[in-house]
PDB file of C-alpha atoms in Angstrom:
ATOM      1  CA  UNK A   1      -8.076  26.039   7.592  1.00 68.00           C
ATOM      2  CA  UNK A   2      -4.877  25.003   5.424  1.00 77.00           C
ATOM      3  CA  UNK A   3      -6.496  21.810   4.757  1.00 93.00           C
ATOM      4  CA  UNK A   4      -3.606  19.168   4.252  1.00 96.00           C
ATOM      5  CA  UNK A   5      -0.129  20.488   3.913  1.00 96.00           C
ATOM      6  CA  UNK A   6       3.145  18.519   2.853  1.00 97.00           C
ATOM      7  CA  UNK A   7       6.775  19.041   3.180  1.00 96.00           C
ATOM      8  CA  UNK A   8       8.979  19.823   1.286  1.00 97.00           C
ATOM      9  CA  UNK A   9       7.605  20.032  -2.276  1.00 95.00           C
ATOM     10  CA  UNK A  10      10.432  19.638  -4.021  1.00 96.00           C
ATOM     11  CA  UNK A  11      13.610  16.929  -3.260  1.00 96.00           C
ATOM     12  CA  UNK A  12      15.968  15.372  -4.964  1.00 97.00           C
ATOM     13  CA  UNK A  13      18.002  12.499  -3.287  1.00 97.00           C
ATOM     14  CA  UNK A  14      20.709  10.107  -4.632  1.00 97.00           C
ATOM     15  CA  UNK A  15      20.457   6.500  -4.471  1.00 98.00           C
ATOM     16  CA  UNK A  16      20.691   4.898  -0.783  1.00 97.00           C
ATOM     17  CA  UNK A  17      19.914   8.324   0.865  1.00 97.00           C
ATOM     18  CA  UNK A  18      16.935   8.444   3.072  1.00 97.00           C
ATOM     19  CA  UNK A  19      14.529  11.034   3.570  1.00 97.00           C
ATOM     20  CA  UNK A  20      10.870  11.693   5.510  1.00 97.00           C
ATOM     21  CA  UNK A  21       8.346  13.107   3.807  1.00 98.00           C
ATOM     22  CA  UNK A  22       5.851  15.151   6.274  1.00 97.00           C
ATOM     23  CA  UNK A  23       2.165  16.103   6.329  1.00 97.00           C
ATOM     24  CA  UNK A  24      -0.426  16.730   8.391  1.00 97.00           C
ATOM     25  CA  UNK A  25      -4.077  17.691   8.066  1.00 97.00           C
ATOM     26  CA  UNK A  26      -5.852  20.354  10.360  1.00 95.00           C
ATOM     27  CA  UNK A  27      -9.593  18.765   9.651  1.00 94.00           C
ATOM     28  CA  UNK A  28     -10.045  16.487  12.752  1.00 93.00           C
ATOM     29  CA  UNK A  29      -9.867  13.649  10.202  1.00 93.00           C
ATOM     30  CA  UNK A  30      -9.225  10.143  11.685  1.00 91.00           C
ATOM     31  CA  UNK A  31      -8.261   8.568   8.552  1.00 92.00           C
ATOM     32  CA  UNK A  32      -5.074   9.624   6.309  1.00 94.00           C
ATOM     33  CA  UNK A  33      -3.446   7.981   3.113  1.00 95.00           C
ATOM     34  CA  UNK A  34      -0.100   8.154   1.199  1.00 97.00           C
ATOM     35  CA  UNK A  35      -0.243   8.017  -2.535  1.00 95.00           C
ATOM     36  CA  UNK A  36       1.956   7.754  -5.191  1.00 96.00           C
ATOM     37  CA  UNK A  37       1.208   9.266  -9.044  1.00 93.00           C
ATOM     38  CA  UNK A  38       3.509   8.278 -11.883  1.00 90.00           C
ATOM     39  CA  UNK A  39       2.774   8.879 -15.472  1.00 81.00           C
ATOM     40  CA  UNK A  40       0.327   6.203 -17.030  1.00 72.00           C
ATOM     41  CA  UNK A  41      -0.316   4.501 -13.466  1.00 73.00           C
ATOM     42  CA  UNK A  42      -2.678   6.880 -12.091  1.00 79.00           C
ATOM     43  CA  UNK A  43      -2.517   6.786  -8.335  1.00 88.00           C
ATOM     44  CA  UNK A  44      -1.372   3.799  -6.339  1.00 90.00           C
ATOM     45  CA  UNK A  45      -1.953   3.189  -2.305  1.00 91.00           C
ATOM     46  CA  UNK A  46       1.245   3.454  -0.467  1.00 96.00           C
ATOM     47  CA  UNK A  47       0.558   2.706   3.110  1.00 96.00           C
ATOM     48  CA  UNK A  48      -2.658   4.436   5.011  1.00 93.00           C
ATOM     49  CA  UNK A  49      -3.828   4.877   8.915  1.00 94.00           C
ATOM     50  CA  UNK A  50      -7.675   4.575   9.751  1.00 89.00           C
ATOM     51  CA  UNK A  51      -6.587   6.062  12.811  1.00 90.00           C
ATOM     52  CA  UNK A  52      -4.259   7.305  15.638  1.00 91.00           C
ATOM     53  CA  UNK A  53      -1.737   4.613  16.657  1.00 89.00           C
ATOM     54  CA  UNK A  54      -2.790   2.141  13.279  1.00 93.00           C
ATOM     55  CA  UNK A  55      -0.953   1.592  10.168  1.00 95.00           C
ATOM     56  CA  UNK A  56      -1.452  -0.622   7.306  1.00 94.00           C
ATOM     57  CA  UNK A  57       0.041  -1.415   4.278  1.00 94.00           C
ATOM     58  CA  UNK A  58      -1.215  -0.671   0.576  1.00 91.00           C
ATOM     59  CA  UNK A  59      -0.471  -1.556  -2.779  1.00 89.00           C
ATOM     60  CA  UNK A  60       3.109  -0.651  -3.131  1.00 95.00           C
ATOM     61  CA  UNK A  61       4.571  -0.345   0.300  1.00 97.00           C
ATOM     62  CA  UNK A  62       7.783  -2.131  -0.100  1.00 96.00           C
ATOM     63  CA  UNK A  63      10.905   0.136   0.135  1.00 96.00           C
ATOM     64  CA  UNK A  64       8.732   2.495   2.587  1.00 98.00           C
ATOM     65  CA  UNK A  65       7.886   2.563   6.300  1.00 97.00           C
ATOM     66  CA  UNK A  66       5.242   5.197   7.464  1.00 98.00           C
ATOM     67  CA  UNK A  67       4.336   7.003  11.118  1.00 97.00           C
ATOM     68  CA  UNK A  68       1.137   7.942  12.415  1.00 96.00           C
ATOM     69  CA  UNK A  69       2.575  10.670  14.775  1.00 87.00           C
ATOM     70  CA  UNK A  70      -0.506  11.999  16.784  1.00 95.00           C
ATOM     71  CA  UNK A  71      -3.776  12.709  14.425  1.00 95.00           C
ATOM     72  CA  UNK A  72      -3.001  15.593  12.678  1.00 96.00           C
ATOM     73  CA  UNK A  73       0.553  14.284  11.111  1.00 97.00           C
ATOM     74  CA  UNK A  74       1.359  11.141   9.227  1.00 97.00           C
ATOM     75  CA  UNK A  75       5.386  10.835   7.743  1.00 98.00           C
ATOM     76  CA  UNK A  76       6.130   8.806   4.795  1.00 98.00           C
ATOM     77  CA  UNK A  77      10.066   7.790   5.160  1.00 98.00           C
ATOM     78  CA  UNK A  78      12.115   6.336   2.575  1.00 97.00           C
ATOM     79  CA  UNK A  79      15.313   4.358   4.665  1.00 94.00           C
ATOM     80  CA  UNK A  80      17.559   3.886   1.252  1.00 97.00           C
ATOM     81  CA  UNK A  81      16.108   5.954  -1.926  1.00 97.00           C
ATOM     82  CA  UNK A  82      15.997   3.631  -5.346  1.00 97.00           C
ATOM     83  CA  UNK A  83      15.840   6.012  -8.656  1.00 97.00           C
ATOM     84  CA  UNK A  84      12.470   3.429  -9.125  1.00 96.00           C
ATOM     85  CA  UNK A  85      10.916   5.426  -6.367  1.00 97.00           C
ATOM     86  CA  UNK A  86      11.057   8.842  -8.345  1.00 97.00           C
ATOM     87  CA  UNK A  87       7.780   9.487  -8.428  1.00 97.00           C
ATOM     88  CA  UNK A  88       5.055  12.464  -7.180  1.00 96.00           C
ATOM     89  CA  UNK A  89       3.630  11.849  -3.694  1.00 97.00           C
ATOM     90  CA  UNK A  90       0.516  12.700  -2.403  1.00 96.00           C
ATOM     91  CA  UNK A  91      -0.893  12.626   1.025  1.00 96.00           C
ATOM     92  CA  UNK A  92      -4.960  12.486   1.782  1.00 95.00           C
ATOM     93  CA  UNK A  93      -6.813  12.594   4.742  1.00 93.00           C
ATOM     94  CA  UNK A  94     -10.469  11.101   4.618  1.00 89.00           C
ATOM     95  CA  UNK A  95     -13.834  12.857   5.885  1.00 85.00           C
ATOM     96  CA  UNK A  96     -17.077  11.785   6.743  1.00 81.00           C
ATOM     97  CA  UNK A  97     -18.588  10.488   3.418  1.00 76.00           C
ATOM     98  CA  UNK A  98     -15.118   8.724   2.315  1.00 79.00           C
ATOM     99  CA  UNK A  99     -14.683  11.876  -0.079  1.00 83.00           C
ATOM    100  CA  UNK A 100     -10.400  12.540   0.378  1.00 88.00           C
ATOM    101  CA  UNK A 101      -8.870  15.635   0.408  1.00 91.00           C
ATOM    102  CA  UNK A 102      -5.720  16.351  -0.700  1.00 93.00           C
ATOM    103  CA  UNK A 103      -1.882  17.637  -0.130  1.00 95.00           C
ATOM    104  CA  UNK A 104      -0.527  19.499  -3.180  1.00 93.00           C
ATOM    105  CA  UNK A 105       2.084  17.058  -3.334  1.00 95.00           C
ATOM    106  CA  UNK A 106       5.832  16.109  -2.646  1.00 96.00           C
ATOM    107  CA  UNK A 107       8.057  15.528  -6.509  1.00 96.00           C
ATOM    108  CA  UNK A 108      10.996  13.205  -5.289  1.00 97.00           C
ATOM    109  CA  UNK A 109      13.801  12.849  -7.256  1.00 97.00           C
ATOM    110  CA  UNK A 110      15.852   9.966  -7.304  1.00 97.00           C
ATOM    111  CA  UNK A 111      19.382   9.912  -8.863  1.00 97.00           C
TER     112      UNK A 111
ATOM    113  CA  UNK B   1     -11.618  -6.732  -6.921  1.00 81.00           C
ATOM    114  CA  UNK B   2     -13.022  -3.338  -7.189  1.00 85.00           C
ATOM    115  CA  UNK B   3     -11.761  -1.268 -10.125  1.00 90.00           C
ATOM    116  CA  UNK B   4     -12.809   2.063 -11.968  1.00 93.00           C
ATOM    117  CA  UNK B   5     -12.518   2.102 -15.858  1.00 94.00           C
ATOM    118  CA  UNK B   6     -12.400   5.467 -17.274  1.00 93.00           C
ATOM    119  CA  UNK B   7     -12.077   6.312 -20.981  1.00 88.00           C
ATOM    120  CA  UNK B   8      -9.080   6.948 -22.428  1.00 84.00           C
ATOM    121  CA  UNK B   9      -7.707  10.209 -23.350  1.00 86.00           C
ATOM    122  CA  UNK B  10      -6.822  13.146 -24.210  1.00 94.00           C
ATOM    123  CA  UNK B  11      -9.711  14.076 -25.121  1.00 96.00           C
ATOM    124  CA  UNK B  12      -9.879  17.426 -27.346  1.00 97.00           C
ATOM    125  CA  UNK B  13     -12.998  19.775 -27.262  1.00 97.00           C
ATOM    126  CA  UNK B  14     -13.164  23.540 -28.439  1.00 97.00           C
ATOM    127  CA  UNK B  15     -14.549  26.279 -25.878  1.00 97.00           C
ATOM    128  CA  UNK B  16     -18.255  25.764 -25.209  1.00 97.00           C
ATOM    129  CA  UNK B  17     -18.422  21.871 -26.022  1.00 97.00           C
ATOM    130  CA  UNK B  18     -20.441  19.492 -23.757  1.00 98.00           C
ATOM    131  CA  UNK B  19     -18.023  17.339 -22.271  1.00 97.00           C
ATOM    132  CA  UNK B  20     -18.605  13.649 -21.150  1.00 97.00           C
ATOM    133  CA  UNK B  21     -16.337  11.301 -19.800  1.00 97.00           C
ATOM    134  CA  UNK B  22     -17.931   7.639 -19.222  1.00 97.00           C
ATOM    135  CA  UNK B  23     -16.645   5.817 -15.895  1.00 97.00           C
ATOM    136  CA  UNK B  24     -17.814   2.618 -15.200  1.00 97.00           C
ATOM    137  CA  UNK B  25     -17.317   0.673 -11.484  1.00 96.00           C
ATOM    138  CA  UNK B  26     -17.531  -2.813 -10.134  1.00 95.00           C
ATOM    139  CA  UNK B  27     -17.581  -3.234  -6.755  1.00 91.00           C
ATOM    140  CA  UNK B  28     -19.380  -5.852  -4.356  1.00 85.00           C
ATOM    141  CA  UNK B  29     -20.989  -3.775  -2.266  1.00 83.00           C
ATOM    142  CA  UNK B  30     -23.014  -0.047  -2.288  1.00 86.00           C
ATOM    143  CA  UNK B  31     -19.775   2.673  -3.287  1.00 92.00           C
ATOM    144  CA  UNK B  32     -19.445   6.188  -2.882  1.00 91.00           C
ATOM    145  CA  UNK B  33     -18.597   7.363  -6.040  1.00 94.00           C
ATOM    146  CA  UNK B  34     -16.438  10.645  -6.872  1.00 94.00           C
ATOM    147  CA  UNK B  35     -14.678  12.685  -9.486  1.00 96.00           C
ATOM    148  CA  UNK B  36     -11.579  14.440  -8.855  1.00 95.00           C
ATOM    149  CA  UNK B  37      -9.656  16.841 -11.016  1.00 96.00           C
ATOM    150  CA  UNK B  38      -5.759  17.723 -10.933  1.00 94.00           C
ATOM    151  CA  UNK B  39      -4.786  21.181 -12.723  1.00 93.00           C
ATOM    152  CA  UNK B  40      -1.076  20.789 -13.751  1.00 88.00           C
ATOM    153  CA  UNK B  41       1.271  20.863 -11.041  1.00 85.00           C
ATOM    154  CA  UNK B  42      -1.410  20.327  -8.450  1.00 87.00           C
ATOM    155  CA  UNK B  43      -3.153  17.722  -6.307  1.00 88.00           C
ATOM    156  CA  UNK B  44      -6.039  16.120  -6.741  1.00 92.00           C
ATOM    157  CA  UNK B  45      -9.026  18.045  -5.520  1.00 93.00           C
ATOM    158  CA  UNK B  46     -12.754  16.609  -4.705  1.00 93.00           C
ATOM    159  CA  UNK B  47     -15.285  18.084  -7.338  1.00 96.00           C
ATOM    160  CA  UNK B  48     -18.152  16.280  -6.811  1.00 96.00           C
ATOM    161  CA  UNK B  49     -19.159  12.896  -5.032  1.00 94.00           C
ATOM    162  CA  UNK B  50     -22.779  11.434  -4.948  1.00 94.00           C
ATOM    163  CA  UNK B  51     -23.155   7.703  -1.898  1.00 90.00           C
ATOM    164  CA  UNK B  52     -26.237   6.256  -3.314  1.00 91.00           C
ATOM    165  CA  UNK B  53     -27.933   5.348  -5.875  1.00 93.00           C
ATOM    166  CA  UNK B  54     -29.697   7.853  -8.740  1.00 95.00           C
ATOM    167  CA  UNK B  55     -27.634  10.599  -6.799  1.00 96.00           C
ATOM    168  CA  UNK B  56     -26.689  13.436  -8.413  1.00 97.00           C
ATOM    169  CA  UNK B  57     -23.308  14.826  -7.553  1.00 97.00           C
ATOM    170  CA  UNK B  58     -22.523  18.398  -9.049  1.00 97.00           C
ATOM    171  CA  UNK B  59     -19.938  21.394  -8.962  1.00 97.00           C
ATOM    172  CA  UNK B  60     -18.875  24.358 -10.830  1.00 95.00           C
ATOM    173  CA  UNK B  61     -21.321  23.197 -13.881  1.00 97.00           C
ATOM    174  CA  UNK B  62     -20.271  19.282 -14.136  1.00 98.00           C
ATOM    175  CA  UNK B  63     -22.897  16.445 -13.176  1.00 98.00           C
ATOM    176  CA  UNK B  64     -22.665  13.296 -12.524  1.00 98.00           C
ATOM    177  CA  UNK B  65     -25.532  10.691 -11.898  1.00 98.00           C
ATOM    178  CA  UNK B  66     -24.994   7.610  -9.484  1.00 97.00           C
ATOM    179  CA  UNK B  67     -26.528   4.781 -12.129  1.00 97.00           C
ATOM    180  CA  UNK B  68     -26.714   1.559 -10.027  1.00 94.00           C
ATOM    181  CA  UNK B  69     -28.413  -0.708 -12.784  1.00 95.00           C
ATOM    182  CA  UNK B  70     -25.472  -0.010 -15.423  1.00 96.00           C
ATOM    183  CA  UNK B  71     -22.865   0.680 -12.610  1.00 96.00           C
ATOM    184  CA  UNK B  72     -21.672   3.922 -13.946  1.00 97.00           C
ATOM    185  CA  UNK B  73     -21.010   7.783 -13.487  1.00 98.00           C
ATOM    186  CA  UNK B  74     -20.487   9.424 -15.878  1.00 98.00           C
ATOM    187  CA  UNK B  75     -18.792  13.410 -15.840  1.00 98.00           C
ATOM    188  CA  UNK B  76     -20.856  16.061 -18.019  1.00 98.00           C
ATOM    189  CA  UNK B  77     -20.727  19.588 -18.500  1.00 98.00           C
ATOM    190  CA  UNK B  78     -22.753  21.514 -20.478  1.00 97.00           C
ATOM    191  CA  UNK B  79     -19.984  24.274 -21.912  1.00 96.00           C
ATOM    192  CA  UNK B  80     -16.352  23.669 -21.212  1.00 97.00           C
ATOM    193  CA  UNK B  81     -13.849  26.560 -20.915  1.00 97.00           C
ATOM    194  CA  UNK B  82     -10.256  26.300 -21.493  1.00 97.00           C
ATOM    195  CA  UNK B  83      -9.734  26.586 -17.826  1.00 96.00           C
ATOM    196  CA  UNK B  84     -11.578  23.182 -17.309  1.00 97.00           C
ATOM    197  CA  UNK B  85      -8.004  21.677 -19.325  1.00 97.00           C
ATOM    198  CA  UNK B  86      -6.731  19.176 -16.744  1.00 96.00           C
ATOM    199  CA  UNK B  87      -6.679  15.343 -15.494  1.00 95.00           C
ATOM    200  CA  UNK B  88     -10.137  14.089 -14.360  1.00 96.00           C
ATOM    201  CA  UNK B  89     -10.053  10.968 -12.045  1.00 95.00           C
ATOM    202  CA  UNK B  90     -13.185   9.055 -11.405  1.00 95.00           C
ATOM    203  CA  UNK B  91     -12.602   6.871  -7.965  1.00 93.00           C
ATOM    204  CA  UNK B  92     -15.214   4.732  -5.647  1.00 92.00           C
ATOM    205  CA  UNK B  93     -15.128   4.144  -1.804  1.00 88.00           C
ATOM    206  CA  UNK B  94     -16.589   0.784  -0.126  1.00 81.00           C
ATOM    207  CA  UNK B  95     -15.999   2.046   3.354  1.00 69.00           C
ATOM    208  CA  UNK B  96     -14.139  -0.916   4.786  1.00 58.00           C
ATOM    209  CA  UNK B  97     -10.749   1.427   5.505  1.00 58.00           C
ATOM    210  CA  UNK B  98     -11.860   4.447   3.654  1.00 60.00           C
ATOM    211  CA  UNK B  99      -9.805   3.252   0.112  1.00 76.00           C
ATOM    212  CA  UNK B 100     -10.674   4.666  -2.688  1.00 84.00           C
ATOM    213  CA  UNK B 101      -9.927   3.036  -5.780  1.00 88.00           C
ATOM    214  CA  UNK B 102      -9.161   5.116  -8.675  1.00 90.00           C
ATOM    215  CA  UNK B 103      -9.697   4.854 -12.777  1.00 91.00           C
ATOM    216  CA  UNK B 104      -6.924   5.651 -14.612  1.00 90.00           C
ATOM    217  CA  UNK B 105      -7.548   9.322 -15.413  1.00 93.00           C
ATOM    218  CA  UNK B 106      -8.611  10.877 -18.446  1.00 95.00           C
ATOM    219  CA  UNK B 107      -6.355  14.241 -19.898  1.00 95.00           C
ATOM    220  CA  UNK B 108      -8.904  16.967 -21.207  1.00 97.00           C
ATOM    221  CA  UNK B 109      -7.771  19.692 -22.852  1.00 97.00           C
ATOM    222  CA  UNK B 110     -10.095  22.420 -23.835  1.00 97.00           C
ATOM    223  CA  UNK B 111      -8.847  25.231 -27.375  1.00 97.00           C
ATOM    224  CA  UNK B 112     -10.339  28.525 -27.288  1.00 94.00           C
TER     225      UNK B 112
END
C-alpha cells in the first residue's frame, strides 16, 4: 500500500498562475481532507469530502476550488496563485476511528 | 467551538529524559483524541489515538491517557532519544465530518 500520495512536491508559481495539486489515497477511505501548514498556525482546514461526489468548505477555502474525482483522488486547484498562498499543503484521508493519515506534502511557492 | 491547547515550545531535553507534553481539549461531545508527529520535511503521521474515556493510546514508547474529568491527554515517554526531535501535534475528532481539530504543535528537540 503507498498510503496517500501527492503531486508534485515541490512548485513554485508566480502570481495569477494557476496550478492543481493532486492526491489520492489507495485505503478504500471515504473521507479525504486538504490542509494547509504555515509556520506558527499549525494546520488549517482547506476544503474536505466525506465522500464520493461531496465537497465542503473549511476554514480557509477562499482563493481555492477542490474535486472529488472518483474515491481514491481528490485535486486541490488554485485558479490565480497570491504569494499569501505560499504555504505547505497536506492532503489526509480519514479511516475508521477518525484517526487521518497523511500525504508527505506539496511546498508551493508563490512569487 | 472545539479547540486543542498544547504547551508551548521548544521544549529542550537531553537523551534519556522523560518527556511530557500537556494537551488539554474542549469539545461538546465524546472526542477521539490523537497525537501526531512531523519529522522535518515530512507529514504528519498518526502515533497514537485512544476514542474513550481512561483509554490508553501508545506507540514506539509514548503514552497517552484519555482523562475525561480534566479533559486532557497528555504525551509521555519514559527515555527520549535524539531521534524523537520533531513537531508533536495533539488533535481531537467529534465525528460529525471526520474534522479533526488540531493544537498548535509543540517543537521538541532532544541533545545527545
Amino acid at each position: 500500500n503507498a498510503g496517500v500520495t501527492q503531486t508534485p512536491k515541490f512548485q513554485v508559481l508566480k502570481t495569477g498562475q494557476s496550478m492543481t495539486l493532486q492526491c489520492a489515497q489507495d485505503m478504500n477511505h471515504n473521507s479525504m481532507y486538504w490542509y494547509r501548514q504555515d509556520p506558527g498556525m499549525g494546520l488549517r482546514l482547506i476544503y474536505y469530502s466525506a465522500s464520493e461526489g461531496t465537497t465542503d468548505k473549511g476554514e480557509v477555502p477562499n482563493g481555492y476550488n477542490v474535486s472529488r474525482l472518483n474515491k481514491r483522488e481528490f485535486s486541490l486547484r488554485l485558479e490565480s496563485a497570491a504569494p499569501s498562498q505560499t504555504s505547505v499543503y497536506f492532503c489526509a484521508s480519514v479511516g475508521q476511528n477518525y484517526e487521518q493519515y497523511f500525504g508527505p506534502g506539496t511546498r508551493l511557492t508563490v512569487t | 467551538g472545539d479547540s486543542v491547547t498544547q504547551m508551548e515550545g521548544p521544549v529542550t531535553l537531553s537523551e534519556e529524559a522523560f518527556l511530557t507534553i500537556n494537551c488539554t481539549y474542549t469539545a461538546t461531545g465524546y472526542p477521539s483524541l490523537f497525537w501526531y508527529v512531523q519529522y522535518p520535511g515530512e507529514g504528519l503521521q498518526l502515533l497514537l489515538k485512544a476514542t474513550k474515556a481512561d483509554d490508553k493510546g501508545s506507540n514506539k514508547g509514548f503514552e497517552a491517557t484519555y482523562r475525561k474529568e480534566t479533559t486532557s491527554f497528555h504525551l509521555e515517554k519514559g527515555s527520549v532519544q535524539v531521534s524523537d526531535s520533531a513537531v508533536y501535534f495533539c488533535a481531537l475528532s467529534e465525528g460529525y465530518g471526520n474534522k479533526l481539530v488540531f493544537g498548535a504543535g509543540t517543537i521538541l528537540r532532544v541533545k545527545s
